[in-house]
Coordinates of N, CA and C in Angstrom, one line a residue:
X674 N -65.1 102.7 13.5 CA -63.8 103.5 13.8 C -62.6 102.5 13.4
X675 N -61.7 103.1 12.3 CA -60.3 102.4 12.6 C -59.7 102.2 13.6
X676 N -59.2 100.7 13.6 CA -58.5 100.2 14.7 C -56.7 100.5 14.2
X677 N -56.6 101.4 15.7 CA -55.4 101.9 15.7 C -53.9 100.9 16.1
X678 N -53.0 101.0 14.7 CA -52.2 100.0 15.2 C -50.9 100.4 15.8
X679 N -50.4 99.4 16.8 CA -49.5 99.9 18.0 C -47.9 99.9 17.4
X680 N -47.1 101.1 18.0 CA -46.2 100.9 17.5 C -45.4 100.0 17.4
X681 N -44.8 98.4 18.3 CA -44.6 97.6 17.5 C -45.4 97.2 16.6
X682 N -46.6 96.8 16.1 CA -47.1 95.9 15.3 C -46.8 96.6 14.0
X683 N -46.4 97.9 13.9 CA -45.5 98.6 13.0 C -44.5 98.0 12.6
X684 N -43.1 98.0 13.7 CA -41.6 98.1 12.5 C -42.4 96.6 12.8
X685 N -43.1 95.4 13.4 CA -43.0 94.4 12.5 C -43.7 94.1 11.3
X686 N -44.7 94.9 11.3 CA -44.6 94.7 9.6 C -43.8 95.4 8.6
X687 N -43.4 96.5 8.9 CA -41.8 96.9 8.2 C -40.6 95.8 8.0
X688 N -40.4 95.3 9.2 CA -39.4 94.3 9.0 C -39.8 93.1 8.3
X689 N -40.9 92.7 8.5 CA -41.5 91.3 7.3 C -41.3 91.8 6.3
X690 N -41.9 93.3 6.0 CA -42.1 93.2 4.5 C -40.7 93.7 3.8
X691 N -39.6 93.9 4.4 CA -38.3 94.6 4.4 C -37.4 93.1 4.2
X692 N -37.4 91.8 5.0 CA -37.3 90.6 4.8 C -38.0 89.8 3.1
X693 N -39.3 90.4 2.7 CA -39.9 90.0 1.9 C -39.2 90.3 0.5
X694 N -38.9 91.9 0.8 CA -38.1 92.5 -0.5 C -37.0 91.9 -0.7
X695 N -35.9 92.0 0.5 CA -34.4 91.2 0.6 C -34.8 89.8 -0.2
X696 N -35.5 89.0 0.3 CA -35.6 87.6 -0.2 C -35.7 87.6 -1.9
X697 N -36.9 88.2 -2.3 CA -37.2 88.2 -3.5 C -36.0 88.9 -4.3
X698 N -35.2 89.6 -4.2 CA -34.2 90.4 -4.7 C -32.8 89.6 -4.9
X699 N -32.6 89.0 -3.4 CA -31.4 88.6 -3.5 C -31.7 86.9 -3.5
X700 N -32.5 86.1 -2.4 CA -31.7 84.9 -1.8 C -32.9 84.4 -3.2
X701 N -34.1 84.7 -3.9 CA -34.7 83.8 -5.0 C -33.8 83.6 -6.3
X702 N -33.3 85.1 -6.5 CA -32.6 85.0 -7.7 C -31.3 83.9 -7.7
X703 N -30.6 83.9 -6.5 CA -29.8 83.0 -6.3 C -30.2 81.2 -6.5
X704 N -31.6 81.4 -5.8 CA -31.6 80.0 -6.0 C -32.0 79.4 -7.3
X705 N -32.8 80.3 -7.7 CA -33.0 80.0 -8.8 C -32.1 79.6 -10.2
X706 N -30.8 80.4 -10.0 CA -29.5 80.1 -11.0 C -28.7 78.8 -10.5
X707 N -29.1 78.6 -8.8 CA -28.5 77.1 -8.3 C -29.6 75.8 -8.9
X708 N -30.9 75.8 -8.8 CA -31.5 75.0 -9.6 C -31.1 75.2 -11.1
X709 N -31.6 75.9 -11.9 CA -31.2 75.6 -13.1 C -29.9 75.2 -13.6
X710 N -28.7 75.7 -12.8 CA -27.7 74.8 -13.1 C -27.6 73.4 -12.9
X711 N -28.4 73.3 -11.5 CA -28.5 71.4 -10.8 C -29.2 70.7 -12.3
X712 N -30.4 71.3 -12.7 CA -31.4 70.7 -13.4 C -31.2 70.2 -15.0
X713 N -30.2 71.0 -15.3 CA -30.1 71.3 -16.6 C -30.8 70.8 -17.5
X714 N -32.0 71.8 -17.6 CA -32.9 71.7 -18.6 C -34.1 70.8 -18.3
X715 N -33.7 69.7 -17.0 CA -35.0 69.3 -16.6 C -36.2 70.4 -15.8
X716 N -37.3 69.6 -15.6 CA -38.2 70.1 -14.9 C -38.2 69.7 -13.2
X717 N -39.0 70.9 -12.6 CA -39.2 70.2 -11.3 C -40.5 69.6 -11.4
X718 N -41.0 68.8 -11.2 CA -42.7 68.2 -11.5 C -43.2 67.8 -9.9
X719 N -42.4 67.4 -9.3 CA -43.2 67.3 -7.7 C -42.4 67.8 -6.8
X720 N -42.9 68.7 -5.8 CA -42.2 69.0 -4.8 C -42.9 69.0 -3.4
X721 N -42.6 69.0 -2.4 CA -43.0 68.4 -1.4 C -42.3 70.0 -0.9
X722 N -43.3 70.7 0.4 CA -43.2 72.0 1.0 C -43.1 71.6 2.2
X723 N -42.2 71.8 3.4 CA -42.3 71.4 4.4 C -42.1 72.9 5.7
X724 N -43.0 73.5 5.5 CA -43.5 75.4 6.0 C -43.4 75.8 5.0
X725 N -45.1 75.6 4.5 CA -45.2 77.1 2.8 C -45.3 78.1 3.5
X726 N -45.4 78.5 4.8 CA -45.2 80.1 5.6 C -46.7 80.9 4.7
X727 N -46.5 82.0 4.2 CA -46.9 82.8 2.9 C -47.4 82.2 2.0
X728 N -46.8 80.9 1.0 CA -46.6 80.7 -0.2 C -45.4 81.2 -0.9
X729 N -44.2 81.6 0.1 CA -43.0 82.2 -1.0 C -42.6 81.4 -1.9
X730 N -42.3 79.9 -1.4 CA -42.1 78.9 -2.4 C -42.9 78.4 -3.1
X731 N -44.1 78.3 -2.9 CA -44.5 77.8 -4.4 C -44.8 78.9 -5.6
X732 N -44.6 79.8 -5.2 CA -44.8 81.4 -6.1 C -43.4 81.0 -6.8
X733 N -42.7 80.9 -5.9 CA -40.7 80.5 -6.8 C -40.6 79.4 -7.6
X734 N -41.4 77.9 -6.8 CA -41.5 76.6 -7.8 C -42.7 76.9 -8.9
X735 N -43.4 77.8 -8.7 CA -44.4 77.8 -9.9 C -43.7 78.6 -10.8
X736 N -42.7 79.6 -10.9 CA -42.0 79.8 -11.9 C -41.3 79.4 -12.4
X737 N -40.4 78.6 -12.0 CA -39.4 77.5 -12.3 C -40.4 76.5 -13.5
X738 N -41.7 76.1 -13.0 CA -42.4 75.3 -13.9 C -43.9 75.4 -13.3
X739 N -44.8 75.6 -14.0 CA -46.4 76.9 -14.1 C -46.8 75.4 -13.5
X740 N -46.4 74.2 -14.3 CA -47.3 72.9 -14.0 C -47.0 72.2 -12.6
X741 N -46.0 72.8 -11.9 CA -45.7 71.8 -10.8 C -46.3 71.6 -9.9
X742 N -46.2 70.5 -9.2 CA -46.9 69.8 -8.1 C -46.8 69.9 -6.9
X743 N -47.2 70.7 -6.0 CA -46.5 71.0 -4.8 C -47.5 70.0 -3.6
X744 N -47.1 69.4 -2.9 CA -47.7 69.4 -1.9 C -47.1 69.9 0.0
X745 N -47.7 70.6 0.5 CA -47.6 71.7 0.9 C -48.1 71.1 2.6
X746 N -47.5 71.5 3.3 CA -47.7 71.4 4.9 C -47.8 72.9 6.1
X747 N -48.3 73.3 6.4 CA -48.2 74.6 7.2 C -48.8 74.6 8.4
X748 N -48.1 74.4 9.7 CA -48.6 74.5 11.1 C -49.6 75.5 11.7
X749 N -49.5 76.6 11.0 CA -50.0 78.2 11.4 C -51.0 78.0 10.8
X750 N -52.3 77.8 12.1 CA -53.5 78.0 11.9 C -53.7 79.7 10.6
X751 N -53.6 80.4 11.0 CA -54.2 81.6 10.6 C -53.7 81.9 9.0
X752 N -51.8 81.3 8.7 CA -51.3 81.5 7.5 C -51.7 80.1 6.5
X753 N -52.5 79.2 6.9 CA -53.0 77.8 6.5 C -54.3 78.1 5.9
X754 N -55.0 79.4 7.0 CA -56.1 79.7 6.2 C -56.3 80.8 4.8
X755 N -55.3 81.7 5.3 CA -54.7 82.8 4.3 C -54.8 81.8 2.7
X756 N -53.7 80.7 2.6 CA -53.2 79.8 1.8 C -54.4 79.1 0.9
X757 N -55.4 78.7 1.6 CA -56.8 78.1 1.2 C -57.2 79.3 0.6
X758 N -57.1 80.1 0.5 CA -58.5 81.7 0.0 C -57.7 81.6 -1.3
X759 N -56.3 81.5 -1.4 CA -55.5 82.0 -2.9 C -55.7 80.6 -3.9
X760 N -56.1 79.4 -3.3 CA -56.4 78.4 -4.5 C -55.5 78.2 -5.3
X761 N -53.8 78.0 -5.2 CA -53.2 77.9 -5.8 C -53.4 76.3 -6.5
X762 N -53.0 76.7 -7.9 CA -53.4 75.5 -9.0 C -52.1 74.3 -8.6
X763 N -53.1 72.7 -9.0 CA -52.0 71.7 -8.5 C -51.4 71.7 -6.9
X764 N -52.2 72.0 -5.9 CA -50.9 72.0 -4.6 C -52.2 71.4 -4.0
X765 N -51.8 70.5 -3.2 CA -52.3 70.2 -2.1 C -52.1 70.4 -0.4
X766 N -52.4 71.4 -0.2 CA -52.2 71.7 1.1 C -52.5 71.2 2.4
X767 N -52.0 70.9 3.5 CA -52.2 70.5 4.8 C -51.8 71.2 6.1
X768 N -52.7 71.4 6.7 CA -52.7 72.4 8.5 C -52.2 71.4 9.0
X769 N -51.0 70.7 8.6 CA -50.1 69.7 9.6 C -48.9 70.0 9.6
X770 N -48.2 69.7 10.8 CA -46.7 69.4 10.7 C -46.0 68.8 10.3
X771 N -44.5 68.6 10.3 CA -44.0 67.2 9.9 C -42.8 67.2 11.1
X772 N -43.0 66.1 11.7 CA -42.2 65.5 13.1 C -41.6 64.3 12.7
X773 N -40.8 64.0 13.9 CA -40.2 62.4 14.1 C -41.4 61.5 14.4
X774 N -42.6 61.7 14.9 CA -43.3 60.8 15.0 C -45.0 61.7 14.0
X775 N -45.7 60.3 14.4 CA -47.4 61.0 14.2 C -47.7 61.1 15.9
X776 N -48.1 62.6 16.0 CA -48.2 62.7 17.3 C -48.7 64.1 17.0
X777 N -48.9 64.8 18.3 CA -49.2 66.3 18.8 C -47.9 66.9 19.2
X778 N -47.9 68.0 18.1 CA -47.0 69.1 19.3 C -47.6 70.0 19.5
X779 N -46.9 71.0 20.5 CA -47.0 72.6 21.1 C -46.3 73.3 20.0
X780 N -47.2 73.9 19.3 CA -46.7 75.3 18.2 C -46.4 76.5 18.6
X781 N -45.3 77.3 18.5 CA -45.6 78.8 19.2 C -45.5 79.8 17.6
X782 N -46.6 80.0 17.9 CA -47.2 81.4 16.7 C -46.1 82.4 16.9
X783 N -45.3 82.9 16.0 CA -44.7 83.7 16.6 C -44.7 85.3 15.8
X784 N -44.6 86.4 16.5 CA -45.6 87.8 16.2 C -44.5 87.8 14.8
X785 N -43.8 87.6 14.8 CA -42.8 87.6 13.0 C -43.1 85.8 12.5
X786 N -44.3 86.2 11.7 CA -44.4 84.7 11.1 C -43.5 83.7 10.5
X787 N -42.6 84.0 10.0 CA -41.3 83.5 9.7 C -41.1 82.8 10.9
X788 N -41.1 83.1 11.9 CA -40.7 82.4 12.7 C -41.0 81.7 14.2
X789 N -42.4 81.6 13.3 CA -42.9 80.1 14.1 C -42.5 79.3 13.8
X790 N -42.5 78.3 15.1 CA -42.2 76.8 14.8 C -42.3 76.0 16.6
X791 N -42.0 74.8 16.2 CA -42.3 73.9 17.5 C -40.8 74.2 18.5
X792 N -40.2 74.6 18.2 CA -38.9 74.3 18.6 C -39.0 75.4 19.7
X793 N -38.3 75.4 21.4 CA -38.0 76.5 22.1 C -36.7 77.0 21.6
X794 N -36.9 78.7 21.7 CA -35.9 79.2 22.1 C -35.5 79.6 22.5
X795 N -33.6 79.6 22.5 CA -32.5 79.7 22.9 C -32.6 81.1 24.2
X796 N -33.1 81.2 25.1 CA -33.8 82.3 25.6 C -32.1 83.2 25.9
X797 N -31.1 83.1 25.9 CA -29.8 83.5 26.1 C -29.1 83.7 24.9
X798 N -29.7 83.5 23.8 CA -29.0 83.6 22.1 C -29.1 84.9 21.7
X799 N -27.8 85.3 21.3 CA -27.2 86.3 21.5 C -28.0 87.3 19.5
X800 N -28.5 86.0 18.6 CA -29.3 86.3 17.8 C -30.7 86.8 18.4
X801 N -31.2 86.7 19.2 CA -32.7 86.3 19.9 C -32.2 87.9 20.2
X802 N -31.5 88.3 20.8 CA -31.3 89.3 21.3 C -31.3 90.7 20.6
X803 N -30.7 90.1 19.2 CA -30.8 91.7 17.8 C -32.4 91.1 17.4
X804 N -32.8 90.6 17.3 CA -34.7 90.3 17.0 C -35.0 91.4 18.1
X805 N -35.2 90.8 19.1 CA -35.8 91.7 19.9 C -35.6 93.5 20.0
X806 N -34.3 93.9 19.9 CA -33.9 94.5 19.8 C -34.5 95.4 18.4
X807 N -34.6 95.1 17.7 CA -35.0 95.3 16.0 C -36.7 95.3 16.0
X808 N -37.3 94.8 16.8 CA -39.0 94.3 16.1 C -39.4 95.3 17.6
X809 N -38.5 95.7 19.0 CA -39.1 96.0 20.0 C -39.8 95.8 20.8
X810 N -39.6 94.4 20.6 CA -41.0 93.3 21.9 C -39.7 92.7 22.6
X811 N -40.2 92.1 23.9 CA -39.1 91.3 24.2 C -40.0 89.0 23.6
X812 N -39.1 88.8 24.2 CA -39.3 87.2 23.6 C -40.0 86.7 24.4
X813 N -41.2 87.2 25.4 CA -42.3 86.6 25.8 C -43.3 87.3 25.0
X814 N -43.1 88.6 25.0 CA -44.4 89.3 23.9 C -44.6 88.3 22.7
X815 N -43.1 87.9 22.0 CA -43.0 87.4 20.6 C -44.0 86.5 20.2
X816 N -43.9 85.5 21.2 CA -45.2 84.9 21.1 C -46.3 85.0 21.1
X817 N -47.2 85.1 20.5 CA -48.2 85.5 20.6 C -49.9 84.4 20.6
X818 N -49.1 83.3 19.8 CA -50.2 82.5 20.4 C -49.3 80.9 20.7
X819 N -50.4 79.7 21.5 CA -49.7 78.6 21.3 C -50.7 77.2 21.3
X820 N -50.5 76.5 20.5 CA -51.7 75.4 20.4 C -51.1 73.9 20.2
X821 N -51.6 72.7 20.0 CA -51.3 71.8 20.3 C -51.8 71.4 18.2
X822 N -51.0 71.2 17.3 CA -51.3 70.5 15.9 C -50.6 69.3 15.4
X823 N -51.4 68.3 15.0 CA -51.1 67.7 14.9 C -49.8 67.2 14.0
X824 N -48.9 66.2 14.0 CA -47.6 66.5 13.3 C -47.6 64.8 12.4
X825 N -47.1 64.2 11.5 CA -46.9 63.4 10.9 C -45.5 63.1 10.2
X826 N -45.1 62.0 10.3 CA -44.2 61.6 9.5 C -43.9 61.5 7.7
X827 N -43.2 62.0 7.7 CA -43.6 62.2 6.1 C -43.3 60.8 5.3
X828 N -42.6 60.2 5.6 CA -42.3 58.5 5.2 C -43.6 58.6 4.7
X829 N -44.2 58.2 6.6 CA -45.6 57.6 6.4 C -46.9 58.1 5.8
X830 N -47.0 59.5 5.6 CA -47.9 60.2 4.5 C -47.6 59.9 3.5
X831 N -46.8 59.9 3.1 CA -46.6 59.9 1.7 C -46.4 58.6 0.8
X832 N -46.1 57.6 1.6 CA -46.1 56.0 1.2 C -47.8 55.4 1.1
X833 N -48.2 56.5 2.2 CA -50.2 56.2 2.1 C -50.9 56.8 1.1
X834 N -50.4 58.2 0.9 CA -51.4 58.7 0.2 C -50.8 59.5 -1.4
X835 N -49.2 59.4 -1.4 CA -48.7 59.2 -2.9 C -48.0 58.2 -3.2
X836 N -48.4 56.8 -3.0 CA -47.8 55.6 -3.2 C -46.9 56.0 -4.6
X837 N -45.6 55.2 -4.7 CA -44.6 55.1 -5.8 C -44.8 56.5 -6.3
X838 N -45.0 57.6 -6.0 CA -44.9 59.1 -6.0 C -43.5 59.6 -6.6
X839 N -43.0 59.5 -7.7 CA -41.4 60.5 -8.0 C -41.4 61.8 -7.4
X840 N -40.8 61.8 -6.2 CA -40.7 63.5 -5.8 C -39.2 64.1 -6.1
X841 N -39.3 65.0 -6.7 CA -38.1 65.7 -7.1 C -37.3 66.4 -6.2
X842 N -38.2 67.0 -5.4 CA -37.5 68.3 -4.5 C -38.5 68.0 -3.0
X843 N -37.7 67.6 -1.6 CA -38.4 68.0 -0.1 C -37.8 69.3 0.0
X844 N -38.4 70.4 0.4 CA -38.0 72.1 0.6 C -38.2 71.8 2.5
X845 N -37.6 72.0 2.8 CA -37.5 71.9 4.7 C -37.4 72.9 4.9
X846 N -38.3 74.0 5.9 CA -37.9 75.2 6.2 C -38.9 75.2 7.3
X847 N -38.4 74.7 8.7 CA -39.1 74.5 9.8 C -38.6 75.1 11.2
X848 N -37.7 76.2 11.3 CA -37.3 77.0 12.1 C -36.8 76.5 13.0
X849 N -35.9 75.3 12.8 CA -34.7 74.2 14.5 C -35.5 72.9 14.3
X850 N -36.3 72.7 13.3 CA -37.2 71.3 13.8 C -36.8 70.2 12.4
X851 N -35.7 70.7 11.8 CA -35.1 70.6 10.9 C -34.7 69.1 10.8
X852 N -33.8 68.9 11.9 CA -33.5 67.6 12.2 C -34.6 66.4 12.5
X853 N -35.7 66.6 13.2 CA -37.3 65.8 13.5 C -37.5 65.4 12.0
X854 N -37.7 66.6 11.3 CA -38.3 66.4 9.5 C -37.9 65.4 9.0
X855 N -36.8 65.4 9.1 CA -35.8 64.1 8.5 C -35.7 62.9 9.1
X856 N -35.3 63.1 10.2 CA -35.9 61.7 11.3 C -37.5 60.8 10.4
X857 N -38.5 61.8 10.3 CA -39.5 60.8 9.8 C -39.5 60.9 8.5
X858 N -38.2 61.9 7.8 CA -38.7 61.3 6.0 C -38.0 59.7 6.0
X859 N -37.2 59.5 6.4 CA -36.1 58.1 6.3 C -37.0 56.9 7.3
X860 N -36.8 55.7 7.0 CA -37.2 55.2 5.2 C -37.9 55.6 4.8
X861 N -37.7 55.8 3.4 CA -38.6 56.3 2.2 C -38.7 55.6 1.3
X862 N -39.8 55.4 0.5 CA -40.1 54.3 -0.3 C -39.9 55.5 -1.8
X863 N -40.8 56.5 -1.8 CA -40.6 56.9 -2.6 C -39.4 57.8 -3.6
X864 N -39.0 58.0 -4.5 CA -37.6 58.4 -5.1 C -37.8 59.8 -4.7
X865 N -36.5 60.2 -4.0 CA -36.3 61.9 -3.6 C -35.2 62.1 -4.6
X866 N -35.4 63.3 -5.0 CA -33.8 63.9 -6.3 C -33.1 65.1 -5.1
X867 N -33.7 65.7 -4.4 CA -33.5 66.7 -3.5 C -33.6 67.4 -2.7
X868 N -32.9 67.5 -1.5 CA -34.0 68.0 -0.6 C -33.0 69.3 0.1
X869 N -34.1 70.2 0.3 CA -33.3 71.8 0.6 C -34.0 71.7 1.9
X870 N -32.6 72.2 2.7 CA -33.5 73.0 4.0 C -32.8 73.8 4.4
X871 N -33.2 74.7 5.7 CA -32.6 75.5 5.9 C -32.1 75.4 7.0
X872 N -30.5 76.4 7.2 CA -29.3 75.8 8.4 C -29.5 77.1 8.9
X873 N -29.3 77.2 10.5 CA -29.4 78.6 11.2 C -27.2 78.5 11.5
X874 N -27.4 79.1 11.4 CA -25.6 79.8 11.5 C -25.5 80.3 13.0
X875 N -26.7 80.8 13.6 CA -26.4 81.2 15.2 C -26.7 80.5 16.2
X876 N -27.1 81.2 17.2 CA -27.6 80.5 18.3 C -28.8 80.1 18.8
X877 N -30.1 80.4 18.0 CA -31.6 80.4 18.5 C -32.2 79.3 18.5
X878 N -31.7 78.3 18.1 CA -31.8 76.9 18.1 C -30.9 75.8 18.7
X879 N -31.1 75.2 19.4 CA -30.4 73.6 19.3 C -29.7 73.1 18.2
X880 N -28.2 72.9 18.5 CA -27.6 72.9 16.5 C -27.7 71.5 16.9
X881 N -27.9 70.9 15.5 CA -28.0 70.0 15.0 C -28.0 69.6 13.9
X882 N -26.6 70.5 13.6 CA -26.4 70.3 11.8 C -25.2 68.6 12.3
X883 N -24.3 68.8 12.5 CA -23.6 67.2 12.6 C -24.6 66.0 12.5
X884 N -25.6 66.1 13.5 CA -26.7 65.1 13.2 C -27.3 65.0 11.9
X885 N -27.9 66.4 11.3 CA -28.4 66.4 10.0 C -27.7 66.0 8.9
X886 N -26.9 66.5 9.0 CA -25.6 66.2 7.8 C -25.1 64.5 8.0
X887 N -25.2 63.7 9.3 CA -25.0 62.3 9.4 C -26.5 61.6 8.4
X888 N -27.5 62.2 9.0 CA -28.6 61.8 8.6 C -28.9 61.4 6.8
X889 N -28.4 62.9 6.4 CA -28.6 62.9 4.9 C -27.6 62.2 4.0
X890 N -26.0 61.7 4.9 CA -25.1 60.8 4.4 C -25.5 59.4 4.5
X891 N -25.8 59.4 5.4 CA -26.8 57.5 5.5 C -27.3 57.6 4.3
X892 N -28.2 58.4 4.1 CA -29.1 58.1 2.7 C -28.9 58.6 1.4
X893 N -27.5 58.6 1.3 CA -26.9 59.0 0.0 C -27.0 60.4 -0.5
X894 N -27.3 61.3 0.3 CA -27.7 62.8 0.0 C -26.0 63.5 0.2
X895 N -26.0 63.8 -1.0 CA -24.8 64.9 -0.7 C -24.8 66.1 -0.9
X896 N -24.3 67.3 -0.4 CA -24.3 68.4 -0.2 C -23.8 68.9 -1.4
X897 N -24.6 69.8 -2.0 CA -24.6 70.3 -3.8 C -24.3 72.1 -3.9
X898 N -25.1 72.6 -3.0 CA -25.2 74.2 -2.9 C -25.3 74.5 -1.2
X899 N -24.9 76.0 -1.3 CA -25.3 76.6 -0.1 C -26.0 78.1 -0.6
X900 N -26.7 78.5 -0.3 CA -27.3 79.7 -0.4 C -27.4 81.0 0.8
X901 N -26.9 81.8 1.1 CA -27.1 82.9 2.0 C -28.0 83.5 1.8
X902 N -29.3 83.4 2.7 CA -30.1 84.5 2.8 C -29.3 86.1 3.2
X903 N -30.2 86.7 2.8 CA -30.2 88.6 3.1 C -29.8 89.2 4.7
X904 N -29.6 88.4 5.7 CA -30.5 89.0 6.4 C -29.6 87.6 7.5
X905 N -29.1 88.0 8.7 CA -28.3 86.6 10.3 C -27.5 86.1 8.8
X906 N -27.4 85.1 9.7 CA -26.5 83.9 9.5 C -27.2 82.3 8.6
X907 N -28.0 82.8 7.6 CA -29.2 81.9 7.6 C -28.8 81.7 5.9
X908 N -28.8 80.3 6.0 CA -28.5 79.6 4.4 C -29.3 78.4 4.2
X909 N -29.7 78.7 3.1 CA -30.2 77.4 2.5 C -29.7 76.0 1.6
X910 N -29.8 74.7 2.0 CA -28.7 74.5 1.3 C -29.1 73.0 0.8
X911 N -29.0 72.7 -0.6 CA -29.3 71.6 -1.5 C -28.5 70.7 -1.2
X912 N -29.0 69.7 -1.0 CA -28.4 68.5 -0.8 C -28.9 67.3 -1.9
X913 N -28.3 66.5 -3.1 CA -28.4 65.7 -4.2 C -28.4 64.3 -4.0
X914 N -29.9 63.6 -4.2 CA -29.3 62.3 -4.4 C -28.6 61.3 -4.6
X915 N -27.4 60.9 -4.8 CA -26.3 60.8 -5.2 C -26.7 59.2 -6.1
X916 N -27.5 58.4 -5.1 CA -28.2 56.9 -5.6 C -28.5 56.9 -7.0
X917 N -29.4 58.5 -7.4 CA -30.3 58.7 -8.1 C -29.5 59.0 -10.0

């Protein structure tokens, strides 16, 4: 017998896949005209994924260039396994985090995959509020699961296991945990050309763009693009080696 599905588990897969459309329509095409202008005419050849979610971005870096090298991080047990079945060519993937330290955190699965992450939220955020409103769960349903994965410093991975590695692009897209990411990419041994992450514009997070933005000026990163997603207050935004 078909298992009957409940009406929220409905509009939220309308709304993912209504987010999925938006994205590919509007915020890829955009980035994609912001890279090629940054690049001109180079290639991206390594990039470093910090939440492949789905695979949205390496589906977008593997057009940009068929040959590129992604290596790939994703907390979510169940989208980690998804990820393994599709065998994408050149990526090496990891069921890890990336934190301020090597340690364990608490993950909250959240029922709109987009947005899991380690980070609490803002249970009073007036964004938190049109989610809920919109998907029809309140923000204890939202969660739906929670587990303990392990998290790593990306310095320290990557100085171990891609020694003198040229990485072109860090893509950061970790839902508030934005600022942690960076904490452990710095010091870096290996050469970064750029690193994208994404800034929340509201309230569902801990802001800590002043800190981020201090962070990425210590290390010679300057702010190059901003990108608006479809959909809140939510931009992505390229930041350029400037050393380099």
């Amino acid at each position: 017998m078909k298992k009957k599905i409940k009406y929220w588990q409905f509009r939220v897969n309308v709304v993912s896949r209504l987010i999925q459309i938006n994205e590919n329509l509007v915020f890829y095409r955009k980035l994609k005209k912001a890279y090629l202008n940054l690049l001109k005419g180079e290639e991206l050849k390594t990039v470093v994924d910090v939440g492949v979610n789905k695979g949205q971005s390496i589906i977008f870096f593997k057009k940009l260039n068929k040959s590129v090298k992604i290596i790939g991080f994703e907390p979510n047990k169940k989208l980690y396994e998804n990820l393994k079945k599709i065998k994408y060519k050149k990526c090496d993937l990891y069921n890890l985090g990336c934190s301020s330290q090597n340690d364990n955190l608490q993950f909250y699965e959240n029922i709109l995959n987009e947005s899991s992450t380690f980070e609490k939220v803002n249970s009073s955020s007036q964004w938190l509020k049109k989610k809920e409103k919109v998907l029809g769960v309140s923000l204890k349903n939202m969660i739906v699961d929670t587990y303990e994965i392990p998290v790593i410093r990306l310095a320290d991975f990557l100085n171990t296991n891609y020694t003198n590695k040229k990485i072109d692009l860090v893509k950061i897209d970790v839902e508030g945990h934005e600022y942690d990411v960076l904490q452990g990419l710095f010091p870096l041994k290996n050469h970064v050309n750029y690193i994208q992450l994404e800034e929340h514009g509201d309230d569902l997070y801990l802001n800590n763009k002043e800190k981020i933005v201090k962070i990425l000026q210590n290390n010679n990163f300057e702010k190059v693009e901003s990108i608006k997603h479809g959909f809140g207050e939510i931009y992505d935004v390229i930041y350029q080696n400037k050393r380099l």
